[in-house]
Short mmCIF file of C-alpha atoms and ligand atoms in Angstrom, two decimals:
data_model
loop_
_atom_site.label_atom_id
_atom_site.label_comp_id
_atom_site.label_asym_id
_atom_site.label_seq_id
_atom_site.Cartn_x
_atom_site.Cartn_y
_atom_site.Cartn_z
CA UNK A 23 -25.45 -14.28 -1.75
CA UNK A 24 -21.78 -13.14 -1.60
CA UNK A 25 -20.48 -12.71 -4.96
CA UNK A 26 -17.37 -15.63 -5.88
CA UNK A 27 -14.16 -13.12 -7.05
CA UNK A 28 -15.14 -14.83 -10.79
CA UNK A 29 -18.14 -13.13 -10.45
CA UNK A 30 -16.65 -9.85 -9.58
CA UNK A 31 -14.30 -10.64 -12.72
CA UNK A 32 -16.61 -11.15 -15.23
CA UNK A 33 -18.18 -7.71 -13.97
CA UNK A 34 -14.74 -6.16 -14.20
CA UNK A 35 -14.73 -8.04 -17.35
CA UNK A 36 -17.93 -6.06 -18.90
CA UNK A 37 -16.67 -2.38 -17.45
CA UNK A 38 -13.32 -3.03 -19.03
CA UNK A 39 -15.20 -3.84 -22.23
CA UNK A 40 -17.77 -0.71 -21.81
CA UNK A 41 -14.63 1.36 -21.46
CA UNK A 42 -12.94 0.05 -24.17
CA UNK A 43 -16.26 1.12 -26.14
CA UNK A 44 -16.18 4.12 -25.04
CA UNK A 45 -19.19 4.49 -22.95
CA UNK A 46 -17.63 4.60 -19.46
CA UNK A 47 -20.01 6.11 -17.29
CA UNK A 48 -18.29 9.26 -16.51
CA UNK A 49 -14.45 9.04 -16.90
CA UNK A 50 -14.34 12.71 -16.88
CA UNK A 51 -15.52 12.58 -12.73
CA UNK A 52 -12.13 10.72 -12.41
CA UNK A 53 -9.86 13.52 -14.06
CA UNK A 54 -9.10 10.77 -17.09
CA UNK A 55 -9.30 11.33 -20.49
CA UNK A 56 -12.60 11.59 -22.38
CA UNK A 57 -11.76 8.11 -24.10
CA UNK A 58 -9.35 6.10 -24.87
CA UNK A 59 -8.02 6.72 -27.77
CA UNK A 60 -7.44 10.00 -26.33
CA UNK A 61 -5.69 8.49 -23.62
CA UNK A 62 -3.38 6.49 -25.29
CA UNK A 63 -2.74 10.18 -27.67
CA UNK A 64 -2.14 12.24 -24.30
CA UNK A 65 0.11 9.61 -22.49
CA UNK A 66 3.76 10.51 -22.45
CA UNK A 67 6.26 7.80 -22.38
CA UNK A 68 7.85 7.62 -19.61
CA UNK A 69 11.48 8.64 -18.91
CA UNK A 70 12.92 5.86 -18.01
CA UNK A 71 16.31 7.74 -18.22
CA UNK A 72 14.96 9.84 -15.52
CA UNK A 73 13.91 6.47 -13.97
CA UNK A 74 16.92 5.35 -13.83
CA UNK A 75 18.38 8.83 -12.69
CA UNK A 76 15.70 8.68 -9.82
CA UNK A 77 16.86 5.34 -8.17
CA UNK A 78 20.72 6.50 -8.81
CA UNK A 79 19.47 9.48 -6.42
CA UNK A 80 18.24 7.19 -4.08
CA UNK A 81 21.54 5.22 -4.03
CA UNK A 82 23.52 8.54 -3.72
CA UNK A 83 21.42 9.28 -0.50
CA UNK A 84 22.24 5.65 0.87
CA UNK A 85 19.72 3.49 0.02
CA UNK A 86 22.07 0.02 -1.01
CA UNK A 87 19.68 -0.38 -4.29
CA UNK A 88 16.65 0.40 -5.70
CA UNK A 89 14.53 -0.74 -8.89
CA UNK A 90 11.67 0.45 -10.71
CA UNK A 91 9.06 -1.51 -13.25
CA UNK A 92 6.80 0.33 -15.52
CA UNK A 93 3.89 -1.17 -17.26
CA UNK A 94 1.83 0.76 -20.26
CA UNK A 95 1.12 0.66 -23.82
CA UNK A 96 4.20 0.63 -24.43
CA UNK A 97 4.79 -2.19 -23.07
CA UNK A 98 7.23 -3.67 -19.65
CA UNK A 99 10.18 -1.41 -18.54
CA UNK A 100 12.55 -1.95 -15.94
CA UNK A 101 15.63 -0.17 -14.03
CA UNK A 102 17.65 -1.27 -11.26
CA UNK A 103 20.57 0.17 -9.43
CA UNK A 104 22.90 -0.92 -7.14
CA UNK A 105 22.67 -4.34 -4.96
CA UNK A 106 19.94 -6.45 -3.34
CA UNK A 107 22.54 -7.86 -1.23
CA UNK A 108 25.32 -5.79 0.38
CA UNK A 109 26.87 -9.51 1.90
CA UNK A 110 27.04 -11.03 -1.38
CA UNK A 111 27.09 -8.20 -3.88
CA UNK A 112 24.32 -9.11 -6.08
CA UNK A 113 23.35 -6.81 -7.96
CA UNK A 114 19.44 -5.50 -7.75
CA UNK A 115 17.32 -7.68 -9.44
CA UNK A 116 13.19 -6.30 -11.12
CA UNK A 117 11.84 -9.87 -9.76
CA UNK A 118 12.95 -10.19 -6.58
CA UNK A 119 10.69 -9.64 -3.27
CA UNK A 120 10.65 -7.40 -0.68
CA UNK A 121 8.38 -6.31 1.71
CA UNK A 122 6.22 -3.81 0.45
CA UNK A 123 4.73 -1.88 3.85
CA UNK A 124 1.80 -0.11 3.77
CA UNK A 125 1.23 -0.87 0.52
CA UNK A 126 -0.55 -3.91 2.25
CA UNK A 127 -3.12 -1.41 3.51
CA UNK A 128 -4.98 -0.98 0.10
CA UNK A 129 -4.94 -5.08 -0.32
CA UNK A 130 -6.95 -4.78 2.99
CA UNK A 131 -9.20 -2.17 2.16
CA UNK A 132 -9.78 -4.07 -0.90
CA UNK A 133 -10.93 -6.91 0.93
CA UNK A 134 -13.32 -4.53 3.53
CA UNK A 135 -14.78 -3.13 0.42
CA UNK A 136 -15.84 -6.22 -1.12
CA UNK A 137 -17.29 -7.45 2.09
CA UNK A 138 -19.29 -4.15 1.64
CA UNK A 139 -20.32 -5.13 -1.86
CA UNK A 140 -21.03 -8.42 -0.09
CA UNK A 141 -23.53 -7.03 1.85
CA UNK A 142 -21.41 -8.21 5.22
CA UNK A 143 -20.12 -5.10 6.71
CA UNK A 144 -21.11 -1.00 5.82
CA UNK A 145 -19.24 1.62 5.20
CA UNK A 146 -20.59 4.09 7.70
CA UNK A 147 -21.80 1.66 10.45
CA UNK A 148 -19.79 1.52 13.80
CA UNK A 149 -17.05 -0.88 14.30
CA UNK A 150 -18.85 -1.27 17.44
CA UNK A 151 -21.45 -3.12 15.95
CA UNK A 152 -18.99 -5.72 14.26
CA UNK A 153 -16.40 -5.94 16.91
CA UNK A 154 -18.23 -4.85 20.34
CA UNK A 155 -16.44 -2.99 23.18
CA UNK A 156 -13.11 -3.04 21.15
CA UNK A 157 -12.80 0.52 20.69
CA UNK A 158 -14.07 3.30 23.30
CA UNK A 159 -16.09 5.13 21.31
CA UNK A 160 -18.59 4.14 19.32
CA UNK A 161 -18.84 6.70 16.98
CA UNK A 162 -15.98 5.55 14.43
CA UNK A 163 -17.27 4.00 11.48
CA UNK A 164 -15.78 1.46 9.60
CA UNK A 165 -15.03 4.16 6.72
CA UNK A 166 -13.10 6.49 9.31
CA UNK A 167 -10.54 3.85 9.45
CA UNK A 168 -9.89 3.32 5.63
CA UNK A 169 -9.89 7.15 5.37
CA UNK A 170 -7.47 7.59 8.62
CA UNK A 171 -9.88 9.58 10.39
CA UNK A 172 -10.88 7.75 13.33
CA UNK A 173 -8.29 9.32 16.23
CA UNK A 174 -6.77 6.09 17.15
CA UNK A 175 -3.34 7.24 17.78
CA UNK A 176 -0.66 5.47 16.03
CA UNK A 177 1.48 3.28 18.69
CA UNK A 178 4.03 2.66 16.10
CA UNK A 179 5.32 6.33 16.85
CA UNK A 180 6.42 5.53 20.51
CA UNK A 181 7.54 1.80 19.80
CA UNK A 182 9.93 3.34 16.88
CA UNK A 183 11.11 6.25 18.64
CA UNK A 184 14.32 5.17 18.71
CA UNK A 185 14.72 2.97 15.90
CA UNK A 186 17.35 0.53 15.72
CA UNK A 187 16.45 -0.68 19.39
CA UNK A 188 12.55 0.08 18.85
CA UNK A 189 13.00 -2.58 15.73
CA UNK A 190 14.88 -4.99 17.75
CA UNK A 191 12.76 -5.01 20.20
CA UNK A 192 9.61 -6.17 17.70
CA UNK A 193 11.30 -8.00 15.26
CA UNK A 194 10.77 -11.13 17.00
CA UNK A 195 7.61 -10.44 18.42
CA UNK A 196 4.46 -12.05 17.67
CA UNK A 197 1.64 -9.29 19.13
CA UNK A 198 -2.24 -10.50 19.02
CA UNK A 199 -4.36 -7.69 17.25
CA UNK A 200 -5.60 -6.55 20.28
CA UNK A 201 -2.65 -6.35 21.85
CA UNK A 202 -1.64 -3.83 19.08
CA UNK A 203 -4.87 -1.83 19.70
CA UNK A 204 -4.53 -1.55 23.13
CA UNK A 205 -0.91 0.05 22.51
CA UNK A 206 -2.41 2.79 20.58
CA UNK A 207 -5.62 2.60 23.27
CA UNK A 208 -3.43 3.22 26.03
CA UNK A 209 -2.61 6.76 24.41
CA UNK A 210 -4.72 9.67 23.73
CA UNK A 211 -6.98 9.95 20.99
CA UNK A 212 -5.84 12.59 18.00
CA UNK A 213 -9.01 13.64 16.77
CA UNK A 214 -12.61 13.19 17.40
CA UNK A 215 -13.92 10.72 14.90
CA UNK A 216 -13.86 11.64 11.57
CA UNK A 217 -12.83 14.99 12.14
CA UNK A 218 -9.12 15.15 10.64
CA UNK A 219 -6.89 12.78 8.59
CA UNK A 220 -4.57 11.93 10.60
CA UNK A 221 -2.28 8.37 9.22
CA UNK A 222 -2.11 5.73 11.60
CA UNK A 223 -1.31 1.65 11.44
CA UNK A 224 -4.12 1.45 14.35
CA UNK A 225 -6.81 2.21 11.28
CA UNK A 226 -5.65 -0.85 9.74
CA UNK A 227 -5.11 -3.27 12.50
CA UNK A 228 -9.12 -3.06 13.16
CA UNK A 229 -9.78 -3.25 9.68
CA UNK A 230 -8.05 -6.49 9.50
CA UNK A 231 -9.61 -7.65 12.59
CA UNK A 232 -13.52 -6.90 10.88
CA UNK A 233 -12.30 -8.91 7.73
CA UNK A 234 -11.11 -11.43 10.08
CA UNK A 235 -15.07 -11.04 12.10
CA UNK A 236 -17.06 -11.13 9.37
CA UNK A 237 -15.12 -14.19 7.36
CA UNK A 238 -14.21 -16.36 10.04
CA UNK A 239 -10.97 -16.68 8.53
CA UNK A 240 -7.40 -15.13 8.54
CA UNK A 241 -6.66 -12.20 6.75
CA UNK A 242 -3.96 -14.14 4.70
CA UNK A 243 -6.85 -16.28 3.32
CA UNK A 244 -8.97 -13.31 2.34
CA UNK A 245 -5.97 -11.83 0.92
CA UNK A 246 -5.27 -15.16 -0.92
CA UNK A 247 -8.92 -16.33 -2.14
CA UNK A 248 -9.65 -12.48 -2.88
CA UNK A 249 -6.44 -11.12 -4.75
CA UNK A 250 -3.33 -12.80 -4.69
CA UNK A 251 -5.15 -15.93 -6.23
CA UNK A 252 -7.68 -14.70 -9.12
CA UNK A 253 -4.66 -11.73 -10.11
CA UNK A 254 -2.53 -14.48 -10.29
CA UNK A 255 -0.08 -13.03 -7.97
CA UNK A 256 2.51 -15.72 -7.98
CA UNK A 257 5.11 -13.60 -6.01
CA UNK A 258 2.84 -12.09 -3.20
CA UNK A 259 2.07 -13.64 0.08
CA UNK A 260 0.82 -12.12 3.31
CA UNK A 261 3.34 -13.62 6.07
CA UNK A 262 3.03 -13.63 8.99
CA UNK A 263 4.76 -14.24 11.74
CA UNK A 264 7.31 -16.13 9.64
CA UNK A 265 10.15 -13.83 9.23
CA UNK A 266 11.66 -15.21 6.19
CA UNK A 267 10.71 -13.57 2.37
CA UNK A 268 11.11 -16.83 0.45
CA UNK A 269 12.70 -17.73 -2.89
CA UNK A 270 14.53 -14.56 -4.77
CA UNK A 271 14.74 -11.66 -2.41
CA UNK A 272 16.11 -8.20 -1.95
CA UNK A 273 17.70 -7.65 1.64
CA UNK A 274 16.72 -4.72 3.68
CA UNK A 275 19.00 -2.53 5.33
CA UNK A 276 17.72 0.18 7.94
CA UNK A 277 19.74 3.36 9.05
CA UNK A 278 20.48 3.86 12.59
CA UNK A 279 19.62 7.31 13.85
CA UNK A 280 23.02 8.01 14.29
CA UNK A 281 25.02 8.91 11.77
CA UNK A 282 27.86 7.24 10.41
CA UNK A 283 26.52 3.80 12.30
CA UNK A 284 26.60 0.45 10.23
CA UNK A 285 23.11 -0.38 8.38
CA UNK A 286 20.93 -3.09 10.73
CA UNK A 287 20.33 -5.80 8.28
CA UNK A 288 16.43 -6.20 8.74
CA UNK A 289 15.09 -8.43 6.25
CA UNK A 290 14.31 -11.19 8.62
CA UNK A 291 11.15 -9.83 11.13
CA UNK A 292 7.57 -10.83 12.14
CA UNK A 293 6.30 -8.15 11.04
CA UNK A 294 3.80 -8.82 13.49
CA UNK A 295 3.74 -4.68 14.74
CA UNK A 296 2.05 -4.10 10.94
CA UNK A 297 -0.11 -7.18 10.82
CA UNK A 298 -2.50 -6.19 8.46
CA UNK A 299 -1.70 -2.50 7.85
CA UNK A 300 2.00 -3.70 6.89
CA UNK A 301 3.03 -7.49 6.10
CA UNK A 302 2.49 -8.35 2.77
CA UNK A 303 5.14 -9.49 0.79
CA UNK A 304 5.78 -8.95 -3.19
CA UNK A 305 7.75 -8.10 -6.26
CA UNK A 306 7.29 -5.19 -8.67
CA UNK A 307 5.36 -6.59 -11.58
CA UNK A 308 2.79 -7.81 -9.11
CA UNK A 309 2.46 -4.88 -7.08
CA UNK A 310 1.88 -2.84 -10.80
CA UNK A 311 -0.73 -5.82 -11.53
CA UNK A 312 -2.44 -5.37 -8.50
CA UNK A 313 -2.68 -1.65 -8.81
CA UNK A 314 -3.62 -1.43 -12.27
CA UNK A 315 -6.21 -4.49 -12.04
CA UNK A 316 -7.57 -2.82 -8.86
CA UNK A 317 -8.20 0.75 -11.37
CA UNK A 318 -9.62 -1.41 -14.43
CA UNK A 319 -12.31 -2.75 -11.80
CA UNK A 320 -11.40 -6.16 -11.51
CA UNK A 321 -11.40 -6.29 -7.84
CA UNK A 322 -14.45 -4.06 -6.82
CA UNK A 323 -17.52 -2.59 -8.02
CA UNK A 324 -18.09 0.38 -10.00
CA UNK A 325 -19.73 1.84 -6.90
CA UNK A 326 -17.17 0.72 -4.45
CA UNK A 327 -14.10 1.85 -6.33
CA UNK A 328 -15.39 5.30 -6.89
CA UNK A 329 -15.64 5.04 -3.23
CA UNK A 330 -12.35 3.94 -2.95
CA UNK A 331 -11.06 6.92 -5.40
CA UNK A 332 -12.74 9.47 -3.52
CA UNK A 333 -10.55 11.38 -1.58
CA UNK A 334 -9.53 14.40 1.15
CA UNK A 335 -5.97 16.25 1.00
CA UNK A 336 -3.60 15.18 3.54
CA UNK A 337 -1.70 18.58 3.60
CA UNK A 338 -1.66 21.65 2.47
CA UNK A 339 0.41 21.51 -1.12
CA UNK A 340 -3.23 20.21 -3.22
CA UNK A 341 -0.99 17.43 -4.62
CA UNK A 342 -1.42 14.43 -1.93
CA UNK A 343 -4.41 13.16 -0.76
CA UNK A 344 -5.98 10.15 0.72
CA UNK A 345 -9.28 8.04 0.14
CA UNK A 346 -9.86 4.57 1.32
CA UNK A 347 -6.83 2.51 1.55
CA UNK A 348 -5.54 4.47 -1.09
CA UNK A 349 -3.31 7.60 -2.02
CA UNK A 350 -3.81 10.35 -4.82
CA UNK A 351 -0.85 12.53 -5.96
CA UNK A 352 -1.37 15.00 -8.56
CA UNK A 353 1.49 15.29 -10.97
CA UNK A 354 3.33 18.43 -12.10
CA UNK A 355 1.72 17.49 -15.44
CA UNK A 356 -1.30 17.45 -14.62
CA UNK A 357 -1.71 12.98 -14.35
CA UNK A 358 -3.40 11.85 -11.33
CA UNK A 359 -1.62 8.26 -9.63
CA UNK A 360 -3.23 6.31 -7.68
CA UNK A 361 -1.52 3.76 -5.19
CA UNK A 362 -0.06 3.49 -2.12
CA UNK A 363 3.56 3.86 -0.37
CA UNK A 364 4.87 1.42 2.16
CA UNK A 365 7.65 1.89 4.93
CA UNK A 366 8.99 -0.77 6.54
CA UNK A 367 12.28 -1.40 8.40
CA UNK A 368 14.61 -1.75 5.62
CA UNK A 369 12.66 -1.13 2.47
CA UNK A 370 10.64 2.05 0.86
CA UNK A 371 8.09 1.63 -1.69
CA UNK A 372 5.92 3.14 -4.03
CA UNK A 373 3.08 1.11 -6.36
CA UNK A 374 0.89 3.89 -8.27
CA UNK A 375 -0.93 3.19 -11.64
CA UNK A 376 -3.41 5.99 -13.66
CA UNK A 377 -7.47 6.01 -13.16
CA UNK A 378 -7.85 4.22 -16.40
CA UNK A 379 -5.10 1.79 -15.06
CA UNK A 380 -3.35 1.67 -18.03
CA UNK A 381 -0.31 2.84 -16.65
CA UNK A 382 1.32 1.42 -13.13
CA UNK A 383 4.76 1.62 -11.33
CA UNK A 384 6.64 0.15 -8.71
CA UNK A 385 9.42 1.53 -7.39
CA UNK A 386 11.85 0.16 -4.35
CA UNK A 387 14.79 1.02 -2.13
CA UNK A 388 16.17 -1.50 -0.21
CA UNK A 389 16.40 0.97 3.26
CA UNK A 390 14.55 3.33 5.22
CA UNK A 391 14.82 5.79 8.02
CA UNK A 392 16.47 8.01 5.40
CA UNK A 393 13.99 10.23 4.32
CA UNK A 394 16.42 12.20 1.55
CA UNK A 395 16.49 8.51 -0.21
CA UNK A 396 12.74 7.99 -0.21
CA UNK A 397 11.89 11.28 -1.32
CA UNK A 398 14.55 10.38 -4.42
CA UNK A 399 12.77 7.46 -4.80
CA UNK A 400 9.25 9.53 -5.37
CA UNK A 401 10.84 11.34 -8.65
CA UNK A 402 10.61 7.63 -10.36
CA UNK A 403 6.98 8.71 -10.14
CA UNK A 404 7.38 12.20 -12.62
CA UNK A 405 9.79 10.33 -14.74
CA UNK A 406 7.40 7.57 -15.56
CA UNK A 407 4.24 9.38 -15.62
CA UNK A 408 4.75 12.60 -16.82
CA UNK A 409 7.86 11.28 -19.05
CA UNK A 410 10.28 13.52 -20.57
CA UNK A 411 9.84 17.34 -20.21
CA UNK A 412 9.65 19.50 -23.43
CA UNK A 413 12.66 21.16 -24.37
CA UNK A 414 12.81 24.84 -23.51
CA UNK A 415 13.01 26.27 -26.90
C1 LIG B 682 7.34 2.44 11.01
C2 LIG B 682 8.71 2.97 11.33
C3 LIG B 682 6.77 3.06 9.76
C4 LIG B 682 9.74 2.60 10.32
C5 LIG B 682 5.35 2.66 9.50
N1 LIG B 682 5.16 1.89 8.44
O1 LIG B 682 4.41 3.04 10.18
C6 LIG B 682 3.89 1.56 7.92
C7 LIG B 682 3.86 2.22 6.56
C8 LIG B 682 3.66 0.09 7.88
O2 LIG B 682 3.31 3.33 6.48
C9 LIG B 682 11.15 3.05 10.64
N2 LIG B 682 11.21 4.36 11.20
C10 LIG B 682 11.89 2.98 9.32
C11 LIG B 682 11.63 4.58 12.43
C12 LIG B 682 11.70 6.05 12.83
O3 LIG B 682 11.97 3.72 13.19
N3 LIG B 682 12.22 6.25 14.14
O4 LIG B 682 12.09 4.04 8.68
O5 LIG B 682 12.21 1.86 8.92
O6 LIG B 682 4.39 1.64 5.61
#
């Protein structure tokens, strides 16, 4: 019988209270502290001046605004910078919702991974046998598209090549899910299956289309029943194709690839090019919820978030690396985030929390195709983990 997501919490329930006893079943596998005491000794706290000088970096390198929200022991912190509206002038506001990306991509591997638990799909069985004669090869498992290994190319490369008119070109347009895979079918493969890591939106499409299989039901349900209802996520929705973000909202601007060009305003899209690897909506204190419940095992099993958590590098530095919907980076200090980042027209995100998920941030620019103002908008991650660096003496 599948297991009701009460169920699943009142397991979460009794880990959370076998870690708080101290007899976790091997926190040292997972690079955390031996205990908890000893975490709460060994955190830093963060820097939320260097917070704060992180999203003024991103602002500098022409992001409009950007905000961060940090959750710990120590309780809620916030930082903002800049405006959430370049029309109006408002300034950026902690609650307000943006689109959050590919951070959507770990609510969906969530969802595959307690329809494993469930009994209802495997990890390591084809997608052939869920969704026959979808894909051409019937040798990608379900797992090498939560770990990006499958060799479905990406077709968001070639439909953003040029951006502003590759953007205006979707952001009206309502695809079907297979219309997205056969985009990326229509190219040639990258790898042979699950020989390389190699990031593409193609992984995700399918592995909203098996959710969709197996439940009979939308993804946006199984997002809703699954996550968004029993976190009590009251400012995340997945939306789609509506192109509005309702209620309070940060407005996305995206740079042109030329430079000098106006910003596109590009709050208002389908989304429909992301489906499920892109189009969930949110705010920073639920994005840190999310991530943080998601670590304390209130979403999965102790089995299938250690699946989850295990992970390959994605390049060459030892500091990033991937697992199942889900991103490691390794901090200068040593602390190990995990989370996701998210990319979409107009908005760059990050939503990271510690193994023992005591810890979780969100961080947000309101633009993208900038790189240099994403990659300011990473430091928020240092300053709030790793807090303030000792004085050289
Ligand atoms: C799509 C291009 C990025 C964004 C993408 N996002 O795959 C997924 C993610 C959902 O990982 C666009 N870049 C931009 C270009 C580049 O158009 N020519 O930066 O907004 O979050």
């Amino acid at each position: 019988m599948p297991s009701s997501p009460r169920r699943r919490l009142t397991a979460g329930a009794a880990l959370i209270a076998a870690l708080a006893g101290g007899v976790a079943s091997s926190p040292v596998a997972y690079g955390a502290p031996a205990s908890p005491a000893a975490a709460r000794a060994a955190a830093p706290s963060p820097d939320m001046a260097g917070v704060a000088a992180a999203l003024n970096a991103a602002v500098a390198e022409g992001a409009p605004g950007a905000m961060a929200r940090f959750t710990g022991p120590e309780g809620v912190r916030a930082r903002t910078a800049g405006v959430r509206d370049r029309a109006s002038g408002a300034a950026m506001d902690a609650r307000a919702r943006f689109r959050v990306g590919s951070v959507s991509k770990t609510f969906t591997a969530v969802v595959v991974l307690q329809l494993v638990d469930e009994g209802r799909l495997a990890l390591d069985a084809p997608v052939d046998r869920y969704l026959p004669g979808l894909l051409p090869d019937d040798r990608i498992t379900v797992r090498h598209l939560l770990t990006h290994r499958s060799g479905l190319a990406d077709y968001t490369d070639r439909m953003f090549h040029e951006t502003v008119p590759g953007f205006e070109g979707v952001r009206n347009r309502v695809f079907s899910q297979r219309e997205l895979v056969d985009l990326s079918l229509a190219e040639p493969r990258t790898t042979e299956p699950g020989a390389a890591y190699k990031y593409s939106n193609t992984n995700f499409v399918v592995a909203g289309m098996l959710v969709e299989e197996v439940t009979g039901r939308p993804v946006a349900r199984a997002f809703q029943q699954r996550i968004i209802g029993p976190l009590g996520l009251r400012d995340t929705s997945y939306v789609h194709p509506d192109t509005r973000i309702a209620g309070l909202r940060v407005r996305g601007y995206l740079h042109p690839d030329e430079a000098g060009a106006p910003l596109v305003d590009s709050t208002e899209q389908t989304v429909s090019w992301a489906q499920s690897g892109g189009a969930v909506i949110s705010a920073p204190a639920d994005l840190t919820a999310f991530m943080t419940a998601l670590m304390r095992g209130r979403l999965l099993s102790p089995r299938m978030l250690d699946a989850m958590t295990t992970v390959a590098p994605t390049d060459a530095t030892n500091t990033r690396f991937y697992g199942l919907g889900l991103r490691r980076y390794d901090l200068t200090c040593g602390t190990r985030v995990y989370g996701h980042t998210g990319t979409v027209q107009g908005y760059y995100t990050y939503a990271f929390a510690t193994r023992d998920g005591r810890r979780g941030l969100s961080a947000m620019a309101n633009t993208s195709n900038r790189g240099q103002a994403n990659t300011a908008l990473g430091g928020t991650l240092e300053a709030a983990f790793c807090g303030k660096k000792p004085s050289a003496s």
